[in-house]
JSON list of C-alpha atoms in Angstrom, two decimals:
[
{"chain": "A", "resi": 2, "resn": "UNK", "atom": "CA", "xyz": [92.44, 133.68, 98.78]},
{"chain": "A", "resi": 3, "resn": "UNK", "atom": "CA", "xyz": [90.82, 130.35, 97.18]},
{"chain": "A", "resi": 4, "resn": "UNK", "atom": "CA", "xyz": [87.87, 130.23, 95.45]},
{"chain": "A", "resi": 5, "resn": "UNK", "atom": "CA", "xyz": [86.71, 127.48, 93.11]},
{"chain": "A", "resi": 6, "resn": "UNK", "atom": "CA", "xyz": [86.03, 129.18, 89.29]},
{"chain": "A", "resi": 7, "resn": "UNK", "atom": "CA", "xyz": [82.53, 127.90, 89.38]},
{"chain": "A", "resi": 8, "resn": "UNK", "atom": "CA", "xyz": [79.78, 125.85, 90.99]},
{"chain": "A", "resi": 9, "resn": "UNK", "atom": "CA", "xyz": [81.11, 122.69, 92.13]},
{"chain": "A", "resi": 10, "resn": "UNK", "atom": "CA", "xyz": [78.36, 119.58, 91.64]},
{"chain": "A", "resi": 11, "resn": "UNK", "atom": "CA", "xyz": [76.82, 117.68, 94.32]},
{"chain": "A", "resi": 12, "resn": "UNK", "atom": "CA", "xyz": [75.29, 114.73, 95.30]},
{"chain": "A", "resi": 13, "resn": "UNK", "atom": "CA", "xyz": [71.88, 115.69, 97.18]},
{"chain": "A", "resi": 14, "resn": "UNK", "atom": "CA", "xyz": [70.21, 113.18, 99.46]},
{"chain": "A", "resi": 15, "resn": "UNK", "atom": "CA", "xyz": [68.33, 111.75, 96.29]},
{"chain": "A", "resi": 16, "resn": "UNK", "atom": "CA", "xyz": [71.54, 110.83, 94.87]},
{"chain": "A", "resi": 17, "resn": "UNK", "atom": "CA", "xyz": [71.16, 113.39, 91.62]},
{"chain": "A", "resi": 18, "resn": "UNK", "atom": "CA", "xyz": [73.48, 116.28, 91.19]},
{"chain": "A", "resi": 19, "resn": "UNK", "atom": "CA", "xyz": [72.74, 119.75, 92.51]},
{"chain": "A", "resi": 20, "resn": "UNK", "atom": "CA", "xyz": [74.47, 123.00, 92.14]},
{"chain": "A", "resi": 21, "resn": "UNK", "atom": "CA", "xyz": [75.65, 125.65, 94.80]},
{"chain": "A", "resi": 22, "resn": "UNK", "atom": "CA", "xyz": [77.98, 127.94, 94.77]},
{"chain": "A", "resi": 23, "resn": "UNK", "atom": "CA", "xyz": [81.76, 128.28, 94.65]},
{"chain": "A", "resi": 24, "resn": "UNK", "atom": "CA", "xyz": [83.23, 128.62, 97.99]},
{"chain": "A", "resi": 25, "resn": "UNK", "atom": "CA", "xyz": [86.01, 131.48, 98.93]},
{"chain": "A", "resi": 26, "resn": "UNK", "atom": "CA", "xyz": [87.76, 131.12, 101.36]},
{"chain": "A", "resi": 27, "resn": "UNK", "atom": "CA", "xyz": [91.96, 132.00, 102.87]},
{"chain": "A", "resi": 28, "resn": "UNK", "atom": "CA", "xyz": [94.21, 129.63, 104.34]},
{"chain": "A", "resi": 29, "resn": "UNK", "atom": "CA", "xyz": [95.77, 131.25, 107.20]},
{"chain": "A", "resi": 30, "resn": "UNK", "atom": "CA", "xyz": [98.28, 130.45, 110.36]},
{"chain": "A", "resi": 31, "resn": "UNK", "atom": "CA", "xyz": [95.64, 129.53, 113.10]},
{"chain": "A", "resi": 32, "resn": "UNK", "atom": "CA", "xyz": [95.02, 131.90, 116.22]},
{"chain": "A", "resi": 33, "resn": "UNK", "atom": "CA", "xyz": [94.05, 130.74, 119.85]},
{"chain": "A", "resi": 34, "resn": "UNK", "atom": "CA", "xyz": [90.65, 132.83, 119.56]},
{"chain": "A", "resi": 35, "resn": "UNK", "atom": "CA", "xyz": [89.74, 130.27, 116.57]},
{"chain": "A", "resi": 36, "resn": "UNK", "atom": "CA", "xyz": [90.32, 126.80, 119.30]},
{"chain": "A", "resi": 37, "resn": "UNK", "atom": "CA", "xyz": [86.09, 126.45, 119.65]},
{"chain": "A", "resi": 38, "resn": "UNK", "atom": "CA", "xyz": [85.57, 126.29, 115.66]},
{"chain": "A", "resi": 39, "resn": "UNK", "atom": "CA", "xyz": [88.52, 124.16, 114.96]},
{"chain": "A", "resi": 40, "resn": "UNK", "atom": "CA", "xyz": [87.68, 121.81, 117.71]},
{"chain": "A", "resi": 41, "resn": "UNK", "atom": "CA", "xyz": [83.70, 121.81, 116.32]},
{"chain": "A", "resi": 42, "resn": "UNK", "atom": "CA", "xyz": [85.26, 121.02, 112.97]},
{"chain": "A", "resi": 43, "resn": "UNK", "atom": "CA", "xyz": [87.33, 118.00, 115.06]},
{"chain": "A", "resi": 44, "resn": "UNK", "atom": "CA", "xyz": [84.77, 116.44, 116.33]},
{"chain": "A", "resi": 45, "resn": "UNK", "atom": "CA", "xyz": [82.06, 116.02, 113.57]},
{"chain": "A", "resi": 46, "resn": "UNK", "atom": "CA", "xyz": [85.08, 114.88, 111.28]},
{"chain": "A", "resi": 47, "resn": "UNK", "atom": "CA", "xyz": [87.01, 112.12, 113.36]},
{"chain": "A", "resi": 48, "resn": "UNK", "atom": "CA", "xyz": [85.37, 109.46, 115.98]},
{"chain": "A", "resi": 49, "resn": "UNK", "atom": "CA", "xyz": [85.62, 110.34, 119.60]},
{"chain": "A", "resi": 50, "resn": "UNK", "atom": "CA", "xyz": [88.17, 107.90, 119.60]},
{"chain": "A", "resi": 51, "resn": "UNK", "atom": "CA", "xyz": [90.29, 109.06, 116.83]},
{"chain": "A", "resi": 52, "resn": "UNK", "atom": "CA", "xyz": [89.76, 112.89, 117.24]},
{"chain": "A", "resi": 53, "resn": "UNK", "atom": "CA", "xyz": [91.61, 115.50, 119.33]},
{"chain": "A", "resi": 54, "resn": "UNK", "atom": "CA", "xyz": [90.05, 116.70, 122.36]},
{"chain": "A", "resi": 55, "resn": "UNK", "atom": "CA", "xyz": [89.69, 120.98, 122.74]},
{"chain": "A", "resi": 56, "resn": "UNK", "atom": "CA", "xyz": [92.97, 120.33, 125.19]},
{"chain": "A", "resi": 57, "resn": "UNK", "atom": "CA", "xyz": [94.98, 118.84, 122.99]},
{"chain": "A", "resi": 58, "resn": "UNK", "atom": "CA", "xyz": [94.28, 121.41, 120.25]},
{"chain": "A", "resi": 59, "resn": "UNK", "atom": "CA", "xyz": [94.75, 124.42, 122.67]},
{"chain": "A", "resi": 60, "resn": "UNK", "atom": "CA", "xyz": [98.19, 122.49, 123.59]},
{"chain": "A", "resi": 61, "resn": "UNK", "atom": "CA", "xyz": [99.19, 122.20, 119.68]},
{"chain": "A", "resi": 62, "resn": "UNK", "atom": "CA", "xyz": [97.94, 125.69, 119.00]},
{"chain": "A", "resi": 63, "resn": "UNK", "atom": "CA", "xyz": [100.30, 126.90, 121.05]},
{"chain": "A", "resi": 64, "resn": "UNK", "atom": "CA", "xyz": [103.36, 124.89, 120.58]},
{"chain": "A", "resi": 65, "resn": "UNK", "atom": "CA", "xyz": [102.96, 124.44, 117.43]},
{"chain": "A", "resi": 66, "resn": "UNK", "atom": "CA", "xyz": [101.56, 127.37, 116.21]},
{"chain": "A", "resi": 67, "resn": "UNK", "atom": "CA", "xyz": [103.80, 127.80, 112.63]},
{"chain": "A", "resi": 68, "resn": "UNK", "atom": "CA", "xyz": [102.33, 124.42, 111.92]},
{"chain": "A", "resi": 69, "resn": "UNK", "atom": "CA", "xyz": [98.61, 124.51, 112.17]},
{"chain": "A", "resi": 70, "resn": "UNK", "atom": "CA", "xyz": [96.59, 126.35, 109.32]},
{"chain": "A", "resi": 71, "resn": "UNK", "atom": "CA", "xyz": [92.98, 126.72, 109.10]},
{"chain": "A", "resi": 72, "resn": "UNK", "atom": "CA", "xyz": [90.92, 127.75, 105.96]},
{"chain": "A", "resi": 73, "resn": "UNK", "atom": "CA", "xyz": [88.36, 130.33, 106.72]},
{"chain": "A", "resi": 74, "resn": "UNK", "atom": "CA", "xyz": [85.12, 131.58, 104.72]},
{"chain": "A", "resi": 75, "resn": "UNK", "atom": "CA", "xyz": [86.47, 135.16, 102.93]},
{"chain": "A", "resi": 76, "resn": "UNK", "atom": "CA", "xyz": [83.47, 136.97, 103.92]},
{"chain": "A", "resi": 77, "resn": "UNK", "atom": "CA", "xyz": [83.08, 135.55, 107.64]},
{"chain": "A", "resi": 78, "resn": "UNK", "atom": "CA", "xyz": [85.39, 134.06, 110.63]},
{"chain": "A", "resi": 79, "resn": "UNK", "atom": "CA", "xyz": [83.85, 130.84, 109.79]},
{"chain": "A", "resi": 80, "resn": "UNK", "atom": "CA", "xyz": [86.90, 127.81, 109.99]},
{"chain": "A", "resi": 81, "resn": "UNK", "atom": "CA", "xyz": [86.00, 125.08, 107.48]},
{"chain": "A", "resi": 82, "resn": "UNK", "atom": "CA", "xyz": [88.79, 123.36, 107.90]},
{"chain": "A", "resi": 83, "resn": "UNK", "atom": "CA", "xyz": [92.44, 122.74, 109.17]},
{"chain": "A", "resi": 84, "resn": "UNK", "atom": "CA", "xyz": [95.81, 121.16, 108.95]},
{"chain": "A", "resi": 85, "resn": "UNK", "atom": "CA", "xyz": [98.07, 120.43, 111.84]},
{"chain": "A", "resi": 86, "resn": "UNK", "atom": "CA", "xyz": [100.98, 118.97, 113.10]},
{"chain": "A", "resi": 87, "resn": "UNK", "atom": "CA", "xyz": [104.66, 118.77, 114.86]},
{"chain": "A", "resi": 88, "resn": "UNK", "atom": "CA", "xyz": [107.96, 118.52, 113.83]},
{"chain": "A", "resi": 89, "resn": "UNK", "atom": "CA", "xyz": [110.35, 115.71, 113.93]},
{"chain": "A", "resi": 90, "resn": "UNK", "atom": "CA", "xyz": [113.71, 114.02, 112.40]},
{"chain": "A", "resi": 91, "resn": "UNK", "atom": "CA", "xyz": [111.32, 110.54, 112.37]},
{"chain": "A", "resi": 92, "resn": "UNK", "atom": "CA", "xyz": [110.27, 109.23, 109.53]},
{"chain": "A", "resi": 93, "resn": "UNK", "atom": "CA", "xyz": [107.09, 107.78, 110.52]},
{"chain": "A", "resi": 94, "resn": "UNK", "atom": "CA", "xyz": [104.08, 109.35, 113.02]},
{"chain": "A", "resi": 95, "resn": "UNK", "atom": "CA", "xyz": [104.18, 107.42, 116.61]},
{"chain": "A", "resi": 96, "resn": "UNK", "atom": "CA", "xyz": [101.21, 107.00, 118.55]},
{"chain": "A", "resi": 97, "resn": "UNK", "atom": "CA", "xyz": [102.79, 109.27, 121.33]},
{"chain": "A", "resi": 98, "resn": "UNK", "atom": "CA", "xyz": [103.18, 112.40, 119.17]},
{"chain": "A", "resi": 99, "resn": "UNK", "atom": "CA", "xyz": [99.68, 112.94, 118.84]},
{"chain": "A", "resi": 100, "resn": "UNK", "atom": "CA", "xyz": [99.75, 112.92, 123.24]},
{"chain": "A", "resi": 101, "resn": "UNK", "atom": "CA", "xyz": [103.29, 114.60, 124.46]},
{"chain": "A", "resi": 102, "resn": "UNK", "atom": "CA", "xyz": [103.47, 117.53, 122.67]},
{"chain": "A", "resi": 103, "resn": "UNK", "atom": "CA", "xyz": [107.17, 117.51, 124.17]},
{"chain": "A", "resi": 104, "resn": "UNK", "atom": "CA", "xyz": [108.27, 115.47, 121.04]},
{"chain": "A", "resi": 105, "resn": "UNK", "atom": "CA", "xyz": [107.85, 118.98, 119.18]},
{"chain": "A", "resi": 106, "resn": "UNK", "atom": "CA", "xyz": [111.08, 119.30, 117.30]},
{"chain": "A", "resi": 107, "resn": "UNK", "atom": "CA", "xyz": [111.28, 122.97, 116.13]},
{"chain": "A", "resi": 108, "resn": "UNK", "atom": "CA", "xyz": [114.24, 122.20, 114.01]},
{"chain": "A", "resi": 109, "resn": "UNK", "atom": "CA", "xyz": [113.17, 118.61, 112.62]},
{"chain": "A", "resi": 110, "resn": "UNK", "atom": "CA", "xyz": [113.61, 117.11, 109.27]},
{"chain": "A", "resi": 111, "resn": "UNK", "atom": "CA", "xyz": [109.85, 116.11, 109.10]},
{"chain": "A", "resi": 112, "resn": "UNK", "atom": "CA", "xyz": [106.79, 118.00, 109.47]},
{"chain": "A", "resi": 113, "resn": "UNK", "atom": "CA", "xyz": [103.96, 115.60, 110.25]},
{"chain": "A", "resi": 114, "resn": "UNK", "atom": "CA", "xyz": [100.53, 115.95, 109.84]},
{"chain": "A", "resi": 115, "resn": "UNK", "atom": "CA", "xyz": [98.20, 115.09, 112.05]},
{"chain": "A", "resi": 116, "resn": "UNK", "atom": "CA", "xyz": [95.09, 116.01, 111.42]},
{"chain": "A", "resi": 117, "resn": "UNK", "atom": "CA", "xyz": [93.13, 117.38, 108.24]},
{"chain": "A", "resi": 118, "resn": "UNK", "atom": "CA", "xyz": [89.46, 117.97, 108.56]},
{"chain": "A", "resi": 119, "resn": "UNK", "atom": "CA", "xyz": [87.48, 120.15, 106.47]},
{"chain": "A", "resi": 120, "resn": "UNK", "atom": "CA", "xyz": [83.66, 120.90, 107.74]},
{"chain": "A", "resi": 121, "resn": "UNK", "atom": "CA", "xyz": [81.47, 117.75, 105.56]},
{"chain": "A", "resi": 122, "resn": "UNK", "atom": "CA", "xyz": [79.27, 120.66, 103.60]},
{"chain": "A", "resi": 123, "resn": "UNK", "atom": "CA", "xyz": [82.37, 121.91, 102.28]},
{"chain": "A", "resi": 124, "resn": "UNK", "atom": "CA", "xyz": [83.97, 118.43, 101.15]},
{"chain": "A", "resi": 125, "resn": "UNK", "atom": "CA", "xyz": [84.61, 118.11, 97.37]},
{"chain": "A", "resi": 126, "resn": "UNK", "atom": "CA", "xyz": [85.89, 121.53, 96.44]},
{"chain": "A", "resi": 127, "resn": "UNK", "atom": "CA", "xyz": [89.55, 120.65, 96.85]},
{"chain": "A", "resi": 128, "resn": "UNK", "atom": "CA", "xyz": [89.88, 122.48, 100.31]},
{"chain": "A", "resi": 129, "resn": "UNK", "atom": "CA", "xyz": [91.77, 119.56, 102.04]},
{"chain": "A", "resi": 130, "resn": "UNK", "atom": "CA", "xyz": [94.40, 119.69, 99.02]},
{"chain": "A", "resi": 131, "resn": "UNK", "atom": "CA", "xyz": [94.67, 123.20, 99.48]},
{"chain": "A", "resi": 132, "resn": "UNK", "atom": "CA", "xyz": [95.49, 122.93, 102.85]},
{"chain": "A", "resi": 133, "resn": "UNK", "atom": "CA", "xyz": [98.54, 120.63, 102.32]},
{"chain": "A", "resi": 134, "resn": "UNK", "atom": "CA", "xyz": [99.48, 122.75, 98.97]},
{"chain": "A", "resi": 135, "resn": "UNK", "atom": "CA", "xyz": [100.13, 124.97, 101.52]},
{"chain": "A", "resi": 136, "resn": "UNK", "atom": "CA", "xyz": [101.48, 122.89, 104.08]},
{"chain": "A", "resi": 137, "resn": "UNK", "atom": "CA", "xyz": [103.86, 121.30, 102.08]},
{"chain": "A", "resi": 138, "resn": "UNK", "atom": "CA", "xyz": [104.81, 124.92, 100.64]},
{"chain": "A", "resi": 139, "resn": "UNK", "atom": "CA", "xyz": [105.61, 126.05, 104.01]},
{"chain": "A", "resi": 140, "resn": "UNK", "atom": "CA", "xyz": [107.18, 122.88, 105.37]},
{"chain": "A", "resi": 141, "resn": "UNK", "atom": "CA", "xyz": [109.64, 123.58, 102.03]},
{"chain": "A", "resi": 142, "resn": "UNK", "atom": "CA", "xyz": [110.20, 127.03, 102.71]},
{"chain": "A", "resi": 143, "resn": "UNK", "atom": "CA", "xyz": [111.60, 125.97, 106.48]},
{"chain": "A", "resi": 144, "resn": "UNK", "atom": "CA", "xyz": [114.26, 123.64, 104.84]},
{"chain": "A", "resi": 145, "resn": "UNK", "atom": "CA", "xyz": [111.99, 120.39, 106.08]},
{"chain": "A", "resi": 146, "resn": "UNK", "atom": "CA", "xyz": [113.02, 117.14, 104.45]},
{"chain": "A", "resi": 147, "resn": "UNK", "atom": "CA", "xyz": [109.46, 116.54, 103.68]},
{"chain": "A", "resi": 148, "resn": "UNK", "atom": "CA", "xyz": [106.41, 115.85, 105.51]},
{"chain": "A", "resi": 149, "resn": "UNK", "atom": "CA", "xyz": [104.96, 112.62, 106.96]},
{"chain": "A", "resi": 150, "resn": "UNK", "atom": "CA", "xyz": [101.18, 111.28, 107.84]},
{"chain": "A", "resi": 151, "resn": "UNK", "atom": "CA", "xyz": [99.40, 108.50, 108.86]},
{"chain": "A", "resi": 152, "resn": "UNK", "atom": "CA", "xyz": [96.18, 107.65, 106.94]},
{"chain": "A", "resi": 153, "resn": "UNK", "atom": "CA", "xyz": [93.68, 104.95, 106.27]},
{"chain": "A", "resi": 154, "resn": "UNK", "atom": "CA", "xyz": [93.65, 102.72, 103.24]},
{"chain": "A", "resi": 155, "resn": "UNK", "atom": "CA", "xyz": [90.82, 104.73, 101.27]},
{"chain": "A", "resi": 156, "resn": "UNK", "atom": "CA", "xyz": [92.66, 107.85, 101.64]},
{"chain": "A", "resi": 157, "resn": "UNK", "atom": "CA", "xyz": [96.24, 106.82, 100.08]},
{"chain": "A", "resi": 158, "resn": "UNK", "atom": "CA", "xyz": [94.99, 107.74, 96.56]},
{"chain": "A", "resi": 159, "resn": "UNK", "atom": "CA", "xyz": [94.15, 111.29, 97.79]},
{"chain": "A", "resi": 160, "resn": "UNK", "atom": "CA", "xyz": [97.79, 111.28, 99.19]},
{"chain": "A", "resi": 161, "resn": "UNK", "atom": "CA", "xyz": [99.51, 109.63, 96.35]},
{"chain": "A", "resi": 162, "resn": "UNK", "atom": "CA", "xyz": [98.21, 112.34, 94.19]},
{"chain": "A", "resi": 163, "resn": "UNK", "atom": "CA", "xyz": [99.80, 115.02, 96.44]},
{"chain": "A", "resi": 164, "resn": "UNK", "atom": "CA", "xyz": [103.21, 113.54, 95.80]},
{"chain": "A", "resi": 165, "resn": "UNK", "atom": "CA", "xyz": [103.20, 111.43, 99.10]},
{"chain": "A", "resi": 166, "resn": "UNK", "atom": "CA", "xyz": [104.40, 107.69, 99.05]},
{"chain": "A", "resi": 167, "resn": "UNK", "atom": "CA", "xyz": [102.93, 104.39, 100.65]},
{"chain": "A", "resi": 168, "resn": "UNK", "atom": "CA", "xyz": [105.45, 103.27, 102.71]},
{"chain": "A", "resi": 169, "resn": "UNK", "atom": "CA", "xyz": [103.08, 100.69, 104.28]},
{"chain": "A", "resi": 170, "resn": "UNK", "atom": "CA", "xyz": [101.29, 99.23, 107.22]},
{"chain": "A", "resi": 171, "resn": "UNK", "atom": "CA", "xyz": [102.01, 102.15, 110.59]},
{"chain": "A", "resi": 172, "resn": "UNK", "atom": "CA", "xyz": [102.37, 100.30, 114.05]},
{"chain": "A", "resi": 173, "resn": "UNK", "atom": "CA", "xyz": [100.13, 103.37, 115.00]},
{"chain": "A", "resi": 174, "resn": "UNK", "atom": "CA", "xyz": [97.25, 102.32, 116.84]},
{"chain": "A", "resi": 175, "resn": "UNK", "atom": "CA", "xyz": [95.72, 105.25, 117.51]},
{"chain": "A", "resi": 176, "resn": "UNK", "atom": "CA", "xyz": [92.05, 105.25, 118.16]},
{"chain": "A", "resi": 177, "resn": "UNK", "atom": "CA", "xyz": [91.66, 101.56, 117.65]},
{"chain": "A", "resi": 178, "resn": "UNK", "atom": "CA", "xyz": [92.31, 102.03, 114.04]},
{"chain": "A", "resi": 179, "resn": "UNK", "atom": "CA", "xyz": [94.40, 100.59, 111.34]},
{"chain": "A", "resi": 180, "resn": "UNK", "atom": "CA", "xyz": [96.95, 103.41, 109.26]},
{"chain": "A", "resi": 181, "resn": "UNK", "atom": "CA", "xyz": [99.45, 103.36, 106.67]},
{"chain": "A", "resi": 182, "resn": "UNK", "atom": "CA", "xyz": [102.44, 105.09, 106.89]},
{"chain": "A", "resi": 183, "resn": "UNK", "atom": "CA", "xyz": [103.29, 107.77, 104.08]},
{"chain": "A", "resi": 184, "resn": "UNK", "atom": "CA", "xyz": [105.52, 110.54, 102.97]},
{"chain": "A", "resi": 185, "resn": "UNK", "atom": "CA", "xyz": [106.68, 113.12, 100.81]},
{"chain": "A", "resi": 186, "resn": "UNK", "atom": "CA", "xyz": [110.38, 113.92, 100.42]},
{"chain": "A", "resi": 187, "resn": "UNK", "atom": "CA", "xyz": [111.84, 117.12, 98.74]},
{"chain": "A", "resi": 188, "resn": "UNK", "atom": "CA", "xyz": [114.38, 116.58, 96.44]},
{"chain": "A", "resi": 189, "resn": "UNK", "atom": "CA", "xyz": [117.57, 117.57, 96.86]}
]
């Protein structure tokens, strides 16, 4: 279980700090019965354009199921957030991995990450790096390589501090949007 020590600070609508209380919650292996929460969560996090549709995440839920995590509230069923992807000897995150989930490589090098959304009135209590503590726990655990993501630019800090590297522009397109490549390598 994770729970932050004490009350994390936010910014209310009047821009001053306000106080509420530390969130606990477990990071967990999704489930299928959790598919309407996770893709809620989707949806307010990513543009229509960007995010997965409740299809796609039913597909990865089930082919992917060892890869796809989900942090729920410790004293409720309430998902706040995820982290989710496939597995693959590429290096870099194609635009038709998010679509065919075919390209599902049990046995690859590389697990990628797709998606990471945690719920917006849960942002700020280090819940996302949780998530890919424990992704990138796992993914060592399996014998990965290391892990691989596409991001946008004001994210790569966030990533950088997880241990990932820039490796630069992606020819990803999804969504309309412009990503950077980056990833994390174990050493040897």
């Amino acid at each position: 279980m994770f729970s932050r020590s004490a009350p994390v600070g936010v910014l209310n609508s009047y821009g001053t700090r306000s106080m509420r209380e530390k969130t606990e919650y477990r990071i967990r292996t999704a489930r299928p019965e959790d598919l309407d929460q996770i893709a809620a969560v989707e949806e307010a996090c990513f543009p229509a354009a960007e995010a997965a549709g409740r299809e796609q995440i039913r597909e990865r839920l089930a082919a992917y199921r060892d890869s796809f995590l989900v942090a729920q509230l410790s004293k409720s069923d309430r998902i706040i957030g995820f982290i989710n992807g496939a597995v693959t000897d590429e290096r870099t995150i194609s635009d038709e991995m998010f679509e065919d989930i075919s390209l599902h490589n049990p046995r690859g090098a590389y697990q990628a990450i797709f998606g990471l959304d945690v719920a917006e009135e849960f942002r700020g209590q280090g819940i996302a790096a949780d998530l890919m503590r424990t992704m990138i726990r796992r993914a060592g655990n399996q014998g990965r390589a290391g892990l691989i993501l596409t991001c946008k630019e004001r994210l790569i800090g966030f990533y950088e501090k997880l241990g990932y590297r820039l490796l630069g522009l992606s020819k990803s397109v999804h969504g309309g949007a412009v990503w950077y490549d980056m990833i994390l390598e174990f050493k040897e």
